[in-house]
Amino acid sequence: GVGTPVQVFSGSVECCVFDVREGKVVVGGASGSIKIIDANTEWVSEQYLNAHRTLVSAVACHPIDFNCFASGSSDTAIKYWDVRQTQPLQTVRGALAPVTALGISPDGRCVVAG
């Protein structure tokens, strides 16, 4: 069945992805923040406040490296993160439109955004 809802942000959740291998949920919020929740304990294990200047509209987990994920935003930035770091490993700016979808190739070498 469905468990008790967990409040992640004071504002709205804009996107999320569940990583079944690690039992974690990566959640992007309207505040521009990203939180990673342990699905077993329902505790926030990592958080990146002000990860983007505007709402986080897409997140994707790396298919091989469980520590890495990508995020996209209506600020047109795409960021690549490692949970062992406090800042993004890489930021790509200048998409022609807000990022609303992200995917990472099966070999983990390519991030696709739209």
mmCIF file of C-alpha atoms in Angstrom:
data_model
loop_
_atom_site.group_PDB
_atom_site.id
_atom_site.type_symbol
_atom_site.label_atom_id
_atom_site.label_comp_id
_atom_site.label_asym_id
_atom_site.label_seq_id
_atom_site.Cartn_x
_atom_site.Cartn_y
_atom_site.Cartn_z
ATOM 1 C CA GLY A 1 0.000 0.000 0.000
ATOM 2 C CA VAL A 2 0.869 3.654 0.026
ATOM 3 C CA GLY A 3 2.659 4.939 3.118
ATOM 4 C CA THR A 4 2.432 8.249 4.927
ATOM 5 C CA PRO A 5 3.295 11.294 2.769
ATOM 6 C CA VAL A 6 6.634 12.943 3.556
ATOM 7 C CA GLN A 7 6.858 16.741 3.400
ATOM 8 C CA VAL A 8 10.025 17.523 1.463
ATOM 9 C CA PHE A 9 9.670 21.235 0.665
ATOM 10 C CA SER A 10 7.544 24.013 2.065
ATOM 11 C CA GLY A 11 6.709 24.810 -1.585
ATOM 12 C CA SER A 12 5.847 22.450 -4.383
ATOM 13 C CA VAL A 13 7.723 19.400 -5.654
ATOM 14 C CA GLU A 14 8.347 19.907 -9.373
ATOM 15 C CA CYS A 15 10.035 16.612 -10.279
ATOM 16 C CA CYS A 16 11.404 13.428 -8.777
ATOM 17 C CA VAL A 17 13.068 10.195 -9.757
ATOM 18 C CA PHE A 18 13.308 6.971 -7.760
ATOM 19 C CA ASP A 19 16.591 5.046 -7.889
ATOM 20 C CA VAL A 20 15.588 1.480 -7.030
ATOM 21 C CA ARG A 21 19.205 0.275 -6.832
ATOM 22 C CA GLU A 22 20.041 2.676 -4.027
ATOM 23 C CA GLY A 23 16.588 3.087 -2.497
ATOM 24 C CA LYS A 24 16.689 6.858 -2.846
ATOM 25 C CA VAL A 25 14.469 9.523 -4.311
ATOM 26 C CA VAL A 26 15.957 12.646 -5.914
ATOM 27 C CA VAL A 27 13.468 15.504 -5.632
ATOM 28 C CA GLY A 28 13.525 18.947 -7.259
ATOM 29 C CA GLY A 29 11.539 21.808 -5.825
ATOM 30 C CA ALA A 30 10.005 25.086 -6.926
ATOM 31 C CA SER A 31 12.511 26.851 -4.656
ATOM 32 C CA GLY A 32 15.421 25.741 -6.865
ATOM 33 C CA SER A 33 16.576 23.228 -4.264
ATOM 34 C CA ILE A 34 17.274 19.510 -4.627
ATOM 35 C CA LYS A 35 16.893 16.934 -1.874
ATOM 36 C CA ILE A 36 17.763 13.258 -1.793
ATOM 37 C CA ILE A 37 15.560 11.126 0.411
ATOM 38 C CA ASP A 38 16.346 7.646 1.696
ATOM 39 C CA ALA A 39 13.244 5.683 0.728
ATOM 40 C CA ASN A 40 13.643 3.278 3.655
ATOM 41 C CA THR A 41 14.027 5.816 6.466
ATOM 42 C CA GLU A 42 12.210 8.759 4.788
ATOM 43 C CA TRP A 43 15.067 11.015 5.950
ATOM 44 C CA VAL A 44 16.729 13.642 3.769
ATOM 45 C CA SER A 45 20.237 12.263 3.231
ATOM 46 C CA GLU A 46 21.555 15.122 1.062
ATOM 47 C CA GLN A 47 20.295 18.559 0.170
ATOM 48 C CA TYR A 48 21.408 21.277 -2.181
ATOM 49 C CA LEU A 49 19.705 24.517 -1.262
ATOM 50 C CA ASN A 50 19.554 27.010 -4.130
ATOM 51 C CA ALA A 51 20.913 24.404 -6.550
ATOM 52 C CA HIS A 52 19.321 26.412 -9.376
ATOM 53 C CA ARG A 53 18.200 30.037 -9.649
ATOM 54 C CA THR A 54 14.638 28.959 -10.433
ATOM 55 C CA LEU A 55 12.551 25.816 -10.060
ATOM 56 C CA VAL A 56 14.145 22.428 -10.660
ATOM 57 C CA SER A 57 12.061 20.912 -13.436
ATOM 58 C CA ALA A 58 13.938 17.666 -14.197
ATOM 59 C CA VAL A 59 16.256 15.188 -12.460
ATOM 60 C CA ALA A 60 17.883 11.959 -13.684
ATOM 61 C CA CYS A 61 20.018 9.370 -11.862
ATOM 62 C CA HIS A 62 23.270 8.129 -13.369
ATOM 63 C CA PRO A 63 22.798 4.533 -14.578
ATOM 64 C CA ILE A 64 26.215 3.307 -13.378
ATOM 65 C CA ASP A 65 27.607 5.652 -10.712
ATOM 66 C CA PHE A 66 25.044 5.654 -7.903
ATOM 67 C CA ASN A 67 26.568 8.826 -6.429
ATOM 68 C CA CYS A 68 25.811 10.976 -9.475
ATOM 69 C CA PHE A 69 22.724 12.628 -10.919
ATOM 70 C CA ALA A 70 21.782 15.481 -13.250
ATOM 71 C CA SER A 71 19.325 18.314 -12.768
ATOM 72 C CA GLY A 72 17.694 20.787 -15.111
ATOM 73 C CA SER A 73 15.824 23.976 -14.490
ATOM 74 C CA SER A 74 13.642 26.669 -15.953
ATOM 75 C CA ASP A 75 16.789 28.844 -15.606
ATOM 76 C CA THR A 76 18.036 26.844 -18.686
ATOM 77 C CA ALA A 77 20.957 25.342 -16.727
ATOM 78 C CA ILE A 78 21.836 21.659 -16.605
ATOM 79 C CA LYS A 79 23.963 20.562 -13.646
ATOM 80 C CA TYR A 80 25.792 17.320 -12.999
ATOM 81 C CA TRP A 81 26.180 16.380 -9.328
ATOM 82 C CA ASP A 82 28.084 13.934 -7.147
ATOM 83 C CA VAL A 83 26.533 13.494 -3.695
ATOM 84 C CA ARG A 84 30.040 13.415 -2.184
ATOM 85 C CA GLN A 85 30.512 17.065 -3.241
ATOM 86 C CA THR A 86 28.701 20.211 -2.134
ATOM 87 C CA GLN A 87 28.834 21.926 -5.543
ATOM 88 C CA PRO A 88 27.971 20.598 -9.008
ATOM 89 C CA LEU A 89 30.782 18.867 -10.895
ATOM 90 C CA GLN A 90 29.695 20.594 -14.086
ATOM 91 C CA THR A 91 27.209 23.263 -15.155
ATOM 92 C CA VAL A 92 26.023 23.838 -18.715
ATOM 93 C CA ARG A 93 24.143 27.076 -19.300
ATOM 94 C CA GLY A 94 22.393 28.517 -22.278
ATOM 95 C CA ALA A 95 19.785 25.968 -23.331
ATOM 96 C CA LEU A 96 17.399 27.609 -25.765
ATOM 97 C CA ALA A 97 14.417 26.954 -23.512
ATOM 98 C CA PRO A 98 13.715 25.879 -19.932
ATOM 99 C CA VAL A 99 14.818 22.302 -19.275
ATOM 100 C CA THR A 100 11.743 20.141 -18.718
ATOM 101 C CA ALA A 101 13.170 16.652 -19.294
ATOM 102 C CA LEU A 102 16.516 14.925 -18.740
ATOM 103 C CA GLY A 103 17.947 11.541 -19.550
ATOM 104 C CA ILE A 104 21.360 9.936 -19.099
ATOM 105 C CA SER A 105 22.574 7.376 -21.640
ATOM 106 C CA PRO A 106 22.952 3.755 -20.440
ATOM 107 C CA ASP A 107 26.763 4.068 -20.470
ATOM 108 C CA GLY A 108 26.518 7.299 -18.436
ATOM 109 C CA ARG A 109 28.542 9.336 -20.906
ATOM 110 C CA CYS A 110 25.800 11.549 -22.326
ATOM 111 C CA VAL A 111 23.084 13.731 -20.786
ATOM 112 C CA VAL A 112 20.155 14.602 -23.042
ATOM 113 C CA ALA A 113 17.869 17.523 -22.197
ATOM 114 C CA GLY A 114 14.727 18.959 -23.685
#
